[in-house]
């Protein structure tokens, strides 16, 4: 992010923000305080438990939600938060370790089928040189000269010959629980794509004896997907699954104000409440809020950073453009093939939501009653009604709430699907 040297609006920074797509890092992260507090508490408890010779069992947490809910942004925000704390700790004590501060370790979902791959990733995060030594020599150990960010060596010297693959138990032998000074938060994004994973089972059960908190993020179908894999995650703790949805209005407004402050936007003479406007336009949905802020940033660049001079109509039009593109891309070929069926079921969905069985029954009734009229009223090829329901959850058209009822997490997306399935197209 750029920053102008004087007090004038940072037009270069605003221009850079307009080019930041909604899959990039969130520059103005806001909200999710309860989720952040819980993960940090779990990390602290995991480190305390293994130091006391106990297993850090049942610490797995899952953030799930529709596309654009900000799950990836939340993982990134946690990593940045801890990295900044660690940097600040080293400023005060350049030689010591930032004790107690969680260490974020990102693992690709495809690596979860290999204990060796995950163990090496953790080892590399602790100390790249040690992981390189293991890779070259097939041995892993700590000598008195190594200073590992998450490990207190204390002058101990040891070594052991590693097996063909590095296991968690081998990692524990090299770095015993008493030596750890930082817990590890093992982050896995897009977890709905995982097809096998003994790793998650081992870590969830605390078998390895490592101070590791697995933090998973994925689409709204992730919990059901993990349960179907039969890897020991079918009964996560009652508070282990977080359905990530819209921000609170004040959180969305706060993100807009952060943008104004960061780029020193000229607020003189402003009589329009842009933070509230963008929160309302986006329905406080992180992806749409980001794009609404991009639209406003484009307007600010055009008028030299003076908010009072922004062309409101142009900003609103640009925001609609971004939102329409995001919705059209979220409609899969299967959803478009059955667009009338999907639209009718979404129109019948109660505002308060309903259960899985009721939605599946609705799909069945509508398809049977009107399927002869057009392909668009029938179930997509190769799908039954239960499969289409699961697909709608996967695509973010439906999301289960804390009351276990399903609803459309973004009202304007529901409207789009209803209009997309309108009679004139059928």
Short mmCIF file of C-alpha atoms in Angstrom, two decimals:
data_model
loop_
_atom_site.label_atom_id
_atom_site.label_comp_id
_atom_site.label_asym_id
_atom_site.label_seq_id
_atom_site.Cartn_x
_atom_site.Cartn_y
_atom_site.Cartn_z
CA UNK A 1 0.00 0.00 0.00
CA UNK A 2 1.30 3.41 -0.94
CA UNK A 3 1.35 6.55 1.16
CA UNK A 4 1.78 10.13 -0.01
CA UNK A 5 4.46 12.12 1.80
CA UNK A 6 2.30 15.21 2.49
CA UNK A 7 -1.16 15.57 3.99
CA UNK A 8 -3.00 15.55 0.68
CA UNK A 9 -5.23 12.64 -0.40
CA UNK A 10 -3.24 9.57 -1.37
CA UNK A 11 -4.50 9.17 -4.95
CA UNK A 12 -1.89 6.55 -5.81
CA UNK A 13 -3.06 4.45 -2.87
CA UNK A 14 -6.70 4.84 -3.86
CA UNK A 15 -5.86 3.85 -7.43
CA UNK A 16 -4.03 0.76 -6.19
CA UNK A 17 -7.07 -0.19 -4.10
CA UNK A 18 -9.37 0.01 -7.13
CA UNK A 19 -7.27 -2.73 -8.75
CA UNK A 20 -7.54 -5.05 -5.74
CA UNK A 21 -9.97 -7.79 -6.65
CA UNK A 22 -12.25 -9.46 -4.11
CA UNK A 23 -10.03 -12.56 -3.84
CA UNK A 24 -6.98 -10.56 -2.74
CA UNK A 25 -5.93 -9.68 0.77
CA UNK A 26 -8.44 -7.57 2.70
CA UNK A 27 -6.75 -4.21 3.28
CA UNK A 28 -9.49 -2.93 5.59
CA UNK A 29 -10.42 -5.93 7.70
CA UNK A 30 -13.19 -5.31 10.21
CA UNK A 31 -15.20 -7.37 12.67
CA UNK A 32 -15.00 -11.09 13.57
CA UNK A 33 -13.83 -10.23 17.08
CA UNK A 34 -15.50 -13.22 18.74
CA UNK A 35 -13.91 -15.66 16.29
CA UNK A 36 -10.46 -14.12 16.72
CA UNK A 37 -10.72 -14.21 20.51
CA UNK A 38 -11.72 -17.87 20.48
CA UNK A 39 -8.84 -18.97 18.23
CA UNK A 40 -6.31 -17.11 20.37
CA UNK A 41 -7.76 -18.69 23.51
CA UNK A 42 -7.52 -22.15 21.96
CA UNK A 43 -3.90 -21.57 20.97
CA UNK A 44 -2.99 -20.52 24.51
CA UNK A 45 -4.76 -23.55 25.98
CA UNK A 46 -3.09 -25.92 23.49
CA UNK A 47 0.38 -24.74 24.52
CA UNK A 48 -0.47 -24.97 28.21
CA UNK A 49 -1.86 -28.48 27.85
CA UNK A 50 1.11 -30.02 26.04
CA UNK A 51 3.52 -28.41 28.50
CA UNK A 52 1.60 -30.19 31.26
CA UNK A 53 1.83 -33.50 29.41
CA UNK A 54 -1.79 -33.42 28.24
CA UNK A 55 -3.14 -33.80 24.71
CA UNK A 56 -4.42 -30.72 22.90
CA UNK A 57 -7.54 -32.68 21.99
CA UNK A 58 -10.63 -31.36 20.21
CA UNK A 59 -9.17 -27.98 19.28
CA UNK A 60 -10.22 -28.10 15.61
CA UNK A 61 -12.30 -25.14 14.47
CA UNK A 62 -14.15 -24.62 11.19
CA UNK A 63 -15.13 -21.33 9.57
CA UNK A 64 -17.68 -22.03 6.84
CA UNK A 65 -19.85 -19.84 4.70
CA UNK A 66 -20.90 -18.77 1.24
CA UNK A 67 -18.35 -17.42 -1.26
CA UNK A 68 -17.37 -13.87 -0.38
CA UNK A 69 -18.12 -14.14 3.33
CA UNK A 70 -14.53 -13.26 4.20
CA UNK A 71 -13.23 -16.63 5.41
CA UNK A 72 -9.86 -16.28 3.67
CA UNK A 73 -9.63 -12.67 4.85
CA UNK A 74 -10.13 -13.85 8.43
CA UNK A 75 -7.26 -16.36 8.15
CA UNK A 76 -5.04 -13.67 6.64
CA UNK A 77 -5.99 -11.16 9.34
CA UNK A 78 -5.04 -13.63 12.07
CA UNK A 79 -1.68 -14.31 10.45
CA UNK A 80 -0.94 -10.59 10.06
CA UNK A 81 -2.04 -9.88 13.63
CA UNK A 82 0.35 -12.47 15.05
CA UNK A 83 3.21 -11.55 12.74
CA UNK A 84 2.94 -7.93 13.84
CA UNK A 85 2.92 -8.92 17.51
CA UNK A 86 5.97 -11.10 16.97
CA UNK A 87 7.81 -8.26 15.22
CA UNK A 88 6.99 -5.89 18.06
CA UNK A 89 8.15 -8.44 20.62
CA UNK A 90 11.49 -8.80 18.82
CA UNK A 91 11.94 -5.03 18.80
CA UNK A 92 11.91 -5.12 22.60
CA UNK A 93 13.95 -8.34 22.79
CA UNK A 94 15.87 -9.01 19.53
CA UNK A 95 17.51 -12.15 20.93
CA UNK A 96 14.54 -13.77 22.61
CA UNK A 97 11.46 -15.45 21.22
CA UNK A 98 7.97 -13.86 20.99
CA UNK A 99 6.73 -16.35 23.57
CA UNK A 100 3.05 -17.22 23.64
CA UNK A 101 2.19 -15.53 20.34
CA UNK A 102 0.55 -18.04 17.96
CA UNK A 103 2.52 -18.99 14.84
CA UNK A 104 0.33 -19.22 11.74
CA UNK A 105 1.25 -22.13 9.47
CA UNK A 106 -0.62 -22.31 6.16
CA UNK A 107 -1.12 -25.74 4.61
CA UNK A 108 -2.65 -26.42 1.19
CA UNK A 109 -5.72 -28.64 1.44
CA UNK A 110 -4.16 -31.15 -0.95
CA UNK A 111 -1.30 -31.76 1.51
CA UNK A 112 -3.62 -33.02 4.24
CA UNK A 113 -3.33 -36.55 2.91
CA UNK A 114 0.37 -36.61 3.82
CA UNK A 115 1.60 -36.50 7.41
CA UNK A 116 5.11 -35.94 6.06
CA UNK A 117 4.08 -32.86 4.06
CA UNK A 118 2.33 -31.23 7.02
CA UNK A 119 5.08 -32.12 9.52
CA UNK A 120 7.70 -30.63 7.18
CA UNK A 121 5.62 -27.48 6.72
CA UNK A 122 5.44 -27.04 10.50
CA UNK A 123 9.18 -27.71 10.85
CA UNK A 124 9.95 -25.19 8.10
CA UNK A 125 7.80 -22.55 9.84
CA UNK A 126 9.72 -23.16 13.06
CA UNK A 127 13.11 -22.96 11.36
CA UNK A 128 13.78 -23.13 7.58
CA UNK A 129 17.40 -24.12 8.14
CA UNK A 130 16.41 -27.10 10.26
CA UNK A 131 13.93 -28.28 7.62
CA UNK A 132 16.61 -27.87 4.95
CA UNK A 133 19.03 -29.95 7.05
CA UNK A 134 16.45 -32.70 7.34
CA UNK A 135 15.75 -32.64 3.61
CA UNK A 136 19.46 -32.90 2.74
CA UNK A 137 20.67 -35.35 5.37
CA UNK A 138 17.61 -37.26 6.54
CA UNK A 139 18.30 -36.24 10.15
CA UNK A 140 16.45 -33.88 12.39
CA UNK A 141 17.63 -32.47 15.71
CA UNK A 142 18.43 -29.35 17.62
CA UNK A 143 21.88 -28.15 18.52
CA UNK A 144 22.89 -25.41 20.89
CA UNK A 145 23.44 -22.95 18.07
CA UNK A 146 19.88 -22.99 16.72
CA UNK A 147 17.34 -20.39 17.73
CA UNK A 148 13.90 -21.45 16.55
CA UNK A 149 11.03 -18.93 16.77
CA UNK A 150 8.63 -21.37 18.45
CA UNK A 151 11.15 -23.45 20.38
CA UNK A 152 13.26 -22.78 23.45
CA UNK A 153 16.45 -24.76 22.86
CA UNK A 154 18.11 -24.01 26.18
CA UNK A 155 21.48 -25.36 25.10
CA UNK A 156 20.16 -28.87 24.54
CA UNK A 157 21.90 -30.90 21.83
CA UNK A 158 20.29 -33.94 20.29
CA UNK A 159 19.89 -35.72 17.01
CA UNK A 160 18.05 -38.66 15.55
CA UNK A 161 17.89 -40.38 12.20
CA UNK A 162 14.61 -39.68 10.51
CA UNK A 163 12.48 -42.35 8.85
CA UNK A 164 11.77 -42.09 5.09
CA UNK A 165 8.98 -39.61 5.89
CA UNK A 166 8.79 -37.14 8.75
CA UNK A 167 5.97 -38.05 11.14
CA UNK A 168 4.47 -35.99 13.94
CA UNK A 169 5.97 -38.39 16.47
CA UNK A 170 9.43 -37.84 14.97
CA UNK A 171 8.85 -34.10 15.18
CA UNK A 172 7.88 -34.46 18.85
CA UNK A 173 11.06 -36.44 19.54
CA UNK A 174 13.16 -33.66 18.04
CA UNK A 175 11.13 -30.85 19.62
CA UNK A 176 9.48 -32.10 22.84
CA UNK A 177 6.46 -30.23 24.25
CA UNK A 178 8.56 -28.65 27.01
CA UNK A 179 10.67 -26.87 24.36
CA UNK A 180 7.80 -25.07 22.59
CA UNK A 181 7.31 -21.40 23.40
CA UNK A 182 4.65 -20.67 20.75
CA UNK A 183 1.53 -22.61 19.76
CA UNK A 184 0.94 -23.34 16.07
CA UNK A 185 -2.32 -22.47 14.32
CA UNK A 186 -2.46 -24.79 11.31
CA UNK A 187 -4.60 -23.00 8.71
CA UNK A 188 -6.29 -24.81 5.82
CA UNK A 189 -8.43 -22.93 3.30
CA UNK A 190 -10.90 -24.45 0.81
CA UNK A 191 -11.28 -27.47 3.09
CA UNK A 192 -14.42 -28.57 1.21
CA UNK A 193 -12.02 -29.88 -1.47
CA UNK A 194 -10.26 -32.34 0.88
CA UNK A 195 -10.81 -35.96 -0.15
CA UNK A 196 -8.68 -37.71 2.49
CA UNK A 197 -6.84 -36.68 5.64
CA UNK A 198 -5.36 -38.77 8.40
CA UNK A 199 -3.57 -35.57 9.43
CA UNK A 200 -6.72 -33.78 10.62
CA UNK A 201 -7.78 -36.84 12.58
CA UNK A 202 -4.40 -37.12 14.34
CA UNK A 203 -4.31 -33.44 15.25
CA UNK A 204 -7.95 -33.32 16.33
CA UNK A 205 -7.41 -36.26 18.67
CA UNK A 206 -4.20 -34.76 20.02
CA UNK A 207 -2.37 -38.03 19.39
CA UNK A 208 0.81 -36.36 18.21
CA UNK A 209 1.30 -34.31 21.38
CA UNK A 210 1.89 -31.09 19.50
CA UNK A 211 0.60 -27.62 20.53
CA UNK A 212 -1.33 -27.30 17.26
CA UNK A 213 -4.79 -25.83 16.68
CA UNK A 214 -6.22 -26.85 13.28
CA UNK A 215 -8.19 -23.94 11.80
CA UNK A 216 -10.20 -24.90 8.72
CA UNK A 217 -12.09 -22.63 6.33
CA UNK A 218 -14.42 -23.58 3.51
CA UNK A 219 -17.76 -23.22 1.84
CA UNK A 220 -21.06 -23.70 3.64
CA UNK A 221 -21.06 -27.42 2.87
CA UNK A 222 -17.71 -28.04 4.59
CA UNK A 223 -19.01 -29.51 7.85
CA UNK A 224 -21.14 -32.09 6.05
CA UNK A 225 -18.28 -32.84 3.67
CA UNK A 226 -15.81 -33.48 6.49
CA UNK A 227 -18.33 -35.68 8.31
CA UNK A 228 -18.83 -37.78 5.16
CA UNK A 229 -15.06 -38.42 4.89
CA UNK A 230 -15.22 -40.47 8.10
CA UNK A 231 -11.92 -39.13 9.42
CA UNK A 232 -13.00 -38.47 12.99
CA UNK A 233 -14.50 -35.00 12.46
CA UNK A 234 -18.15 -36.00 12.30
CA UNK A 235 -18.73 -34.83 15.87
CA UNK A 236 -16.97 -31.51 16.26
CA UNK A 237 -17.61 -29.66 19.51
CA UNK A 238 -20.90 -27.77 19.65
CA UNK A 239 -19.06 -24.44 19.36
CA UNK A 240 -16.41 -25.66 16.90
CA UNK A 241 -18.23 -24.64 13.72
CA UNK A 242 -18.65 -20.96 12.92
CA UNK A 243 -21.06 -20.03 10.14
CA UNK A 244 -19.45 -16.89 8.73
CA UNK A 245 -21.95 -14.43 7.29
CA UNK A 246 -22.57 -10.73 6.99
CA UNK A 247 -20.80 -8.17 9.14
CA UNK A 248 -22.63 -6.00 11.63
CA UNK A 249 -23.54 -2.59 10.13
CA UNK A 250 -21.08 -0.76 12.39
CA UNK A 251 -18.31 -3.16 11.32
CA UNK A 252 -18.99 -2.55 7.64
CA UNK A 253 -19.10 1.21 8.24
CA UNK A 254 -15.83 0.97 10.15
CA UNK A 255 -14.08 -0.54 7.13
CA UNK A 256 -15.13 2.42 4.98
CA UNK A 257 -13.87 4.87 7.59
CA UNK A 258 -10.55 3.03 7.70
CA UNK A 259 -10.22 3.58 3.95
CA UNK A 260 -10.89 7.30 4.38
CA UNK A 261 -8.24 7.54 7.08
CA UNK A 262 -5.64 5.43 5.29
CA UNK A 263 -5.80 7.47 2.09
CA UNK A 264 -6.40 10.80 3.83
CA UNK A 265 -9.62 11.41 1.91
CA UNK A 266 -10.73 15.05 2.00
CA UNK A 267 -13.99 15.03 4.01
CA UNK A 268 -14.61 18.77 3.98
CA UNK A 269 -18.16 19.75 3.04
CA UNK A 270 -19.45 16.15 2.92
CA UNK A 271 -23.19 15.87 3.57
CA UNK A 272 -23.63 12.25 2.47
CA UNK A 273 -23.15 9.32 4.90
CA UNK A 274 -21.04 7.12 2.66
CA UNK A 275 -20.15 4.53 5.34
CA UNK A 276 -23.84 3.84 5.97
CA UNK A 277 -24.59 3.96 2.24
CA UNK A 278 -21.98 1.34 1.34
CA UNK A 279 -22.95 -0.87 4.28
CA UNK A 280 -26.55 -0.81 3.05
CA UNK A 281 -25.67 -1.35 -0.62
CA UNK A 282 -23.49 -4.33 0.21
CA UNK A 283 -25.91 -5.76 2.78
CA UNK A 284 -22.76 -5.86 4.93
CA UNK A 285 -21.49 -8.82 2.87
CA UNK A 286 -17.66 -8.61 2.88
CA UNK A 287 -17.19 -9.32 -0.85
CA UNK A 288 -19.78 -6.75 -1.90
CA UNK A 289 -18.56 -4.24 0.66
CA UNK A 290 -15.06 -4.53 -0.79
CA UNK A 291 -16.34 -3.92 -4.32
CA UNK A 292 -18.53 -1.03 -3.19
CA UNK A 293 -15.45 0.52 -1.59
CA UNK A 294 -13.54 -0.01 -4.85
CA UNK A 295 -16.33 1.81 -6.71
CA UNK A 296 -16.11 4.73 -4.28
CA UNK A 297 -12.31 4.74 -4.54
CA UNK A 298 -12.62 5.04 -8.33
CA UNK A 299 -14.90 8.02 -7.83
CA UNK A 300 -12.45 9.60 -5.40
CA UNK A 301 -9.53 9.25 -7.79
CA UNK A 302 -11.55 11.03 -10.48
CA UNK A 303 -12.08 14.10 -8.25
CA UNK A 304 -8.70 14.32 -6.55
CA UNK A 305 -9.75 12.63 -3.33
CA UNK A 306 -12.52 15.12 -2.41
CA UNK A 307 -15.45 13.08 -1.10
CA UNK A 308 -17.95 15.93 -1.46
CA UNK A 309 -17.21 16.09 -5.20
CA UNK A 310 -17.75 12.39 -5.93
CA UNK A 311 -20.31 11.53 -8.62
CA UNK A 312 -22.80 9.53 -6.56
CA UNK A 313 -24.68 8.09 -9.52
CA UNK A 314 -21.46 6.86 -11.09
CA UNK A 315 -20.40 5.13 -7.86
CA UNK A 316 -23.78 3.43 -7.46
CA UNK A 317 -23.75 2.28 -11.08
CA UNK A 318 -20.25 0.86 -10.71
CA UNK A 319 -21.28 -0.94 -7.51
CA UNK A 320 -24.24 -2.57 -9.30
CA UNK A 321 -21.90 -3.63 -12.10
CA UNK A 322 -19.53 -5.36 -9.71
CA UNK A 323 -22.37 -7.10 -7.87
CA UNK A 324 -24.03 -8.34 -11.06
CA UNK A 325 -20.74 -9.82 -12.27
CA UNK A 326 -20.19 -11.60 -8.96
CA UNK A 327 -23.68 -13.11 -9.04
CA UNK A 328 -23.47 -14.23 -12.66
CA UNK A 329 -20.20 -16.00 -11.91
CA UNK A 330 -21.69 -17.69 -8.85
CA UNK A 331 -24.49 -19.24 -10.91
CA UNK A 332 -23.05 -22.59 -11.99
CA UNK A 333 -23.95 -24.32 -15.27
CA UNK A 334 -26.20 -26.70 -13.30
CA UNK A 335 -28.01 -23.81 -11.62
CA UNK A 336 -28.47 -22.02 -14.94
CA UNK A 337 -29.75 -25.18 -16.61
CA UNK A 338 -32.43 -25.46 -13.90
CA UNK A 339 -32.82 -21.71 -13.52
CA UNK A 340 -36.64 -21.71 -13.33
CA UNK A 341 -36.66 -24.49 -10.76
CA UNK A 342 -34.02 -22.73 -8.66
CA UNK A 343 -35.79 -19.38 -8.95
CA UNK A 344 -39.15 -20.82 -7.89
CA UNK A 345 -37.69 -22.57 -4.86
CA UNK A 346 -35.80 -19.44 -3.81
CA UNK A 347 -39.01 -17.41 -4.16
CA UNK A 348 -40.83 -19.86 -1.88
CA UNK A 349 -38.06 -19.85 0.73
CA UNK A 350 -39.35 -18.23 3.95
CA UNK A 351 -37.44 -15.19 5.14
CA UNK A 352 -36.83 -16.97 8.43
CA UNK A 353 -35.42 -20.00 6.62
CA UNK A 354 -36.47 -23.63 6.62
CA UNK A 355 -34.95 -27.07 7.00
CA UNK A 356 -33.21 -29.29 4.47
CA UNK A 357 -36.15 -31.68 4.07
CA UNK A 358 -38.59 -28.87 3.26
CA UNK A 359 -36.34 -27.44 0.54
CA UNK A 360 -35.72 -30.86 -1.01
CA UNK A 361 -39.48 -31.53 -0.98
CA UNK A 362 -40.04 -28.16 -2.66
CA UNK A 363 -37.53 -29.00 -5.40
CA UNK A 364 -39.27 -32.31 -5.96
CA UNK A 365 -42.79 -30.83 -6.11
CA UNK A 366 -41.89 -27.99 -8.48
CA UNK A 367 -39.88 -30.23 -10.83
CA UNK A 368 -42.71 -32.77 -10.99
CA UNK A 369 -45.41 -30.15 -11.52
CA UNK A 370 -43.67 -28.09 -14.20
CA UNK A 371 -40.87 -30.25 -15.58
CA UNK A 372 -42.80 -31.01 -18.75
CA UNK A 373 -42.87 -27.32 -19.68
CA UNK A 374 -39.14 -26.77 -20.09
CA UNK A 375 -35.70 -28.15 -19.23
CA UNK A 376 -35.27 -25.09 -17.02
CA UNK A 377 -37.95 -26.48 -14.68
CA UNK A 378 -36.28 -29.89 -14.36
CA UNK A 379 -33.47 -31.15 -12.18
CA UNK A 380 -30.06 -30.72 -13.82
CA UNK A 381 -28.72 -33.74 -15.67
CA UNK A 382 -27.11 -36.24 -13.32
CA UNK A 383 -28.60 -34.70 -10.17
CA UNK A 384 -31.46 -35.69 -7.90
CA UNK A 385 -33.17 -33.17 -5.64
CA UNK A 386 -30.85 -33.85 -2.68
CA UNK A 387 -27.79 -33.36 -4.89
CA UNK A 388 -29.16 -30.05 -6.19
CA UNK A 389 -29.80 -28.91 -2.62
CA UNK A 390 -26.18 -29.70 -1.66
CA UNK A 391 -25.01 -27.87 -4.78
CA UNK A 392 -26.98 -24.75 -3.82
CA UNK A 393 -25.32 -24.80 -0.40
CA UNK A 394 -21.91 -25.25 -2.03
CA UNK A 395 -22.54 -22.28 -4.35
CA UNK A 396 -23.67 -20.01 -1.53
CA UNK A 397 -27.33 -19.75 -2.51
CA UNK A 398 -28.24 -21.46 0.75
CA UNK A 399 -26.51 -21.36 4.11
CA UNK A 400 -27.36 -23.01 7.40
CA UNK A 401 -27.71 -20.64 10.32
CA UNK A 402 -27.14 -21.19 14.02
CA UNK A 403 -30.81 -22.26 14.26
CA UNK A 404 -30.00 -25.08 11.80
CA UNK A 405 -32.40 -23.59 9.23
CA UNK A 406 -31.31 -22.75 5.70
CA UNK A 407 -31.73 -19.33 4.17
CA UNK A 408 -30.12 -17.26 1.42
CA UNK A 409 -27.30 -15.36 3.16
CA UNK A 410 -27.51 -12.38 0.77
CA UNK A 411 -31.03 -11.09 0.03
CA UNK A 412 -29.97 -9.45 -3.24
CA UNK A 413 -28.53 -12.77 -4.48
CA UNK A 414 -31.88 -14.39 -3.78
CA UNK A 415 -33.55 -11.64 -5.82
CA UNK A 416 -31.05 -12.23 -8.64
CA UNK A 417 -31.79 -15.97 -8.69
CA UNK A 418 -35.55 -15.35 -8.73
CA UNK A 419 -35.19 -12.91 -11.63
CA UNK A 420 -32.76 -15.23 -13.42
CA UNK A 421 -35.44 -17.93 -13.32
CA UNK A 422 -38.23 -15.67 -14.51
CA UNK A 423 -40.80 -16.92 -17.00
CA UNK A 424 -39.62 -14.86 -20.04
CA UNK A 425 -36.39 -16.87 -20.28
CA UNK A 426 -38.11 -20.25 -19.98
#
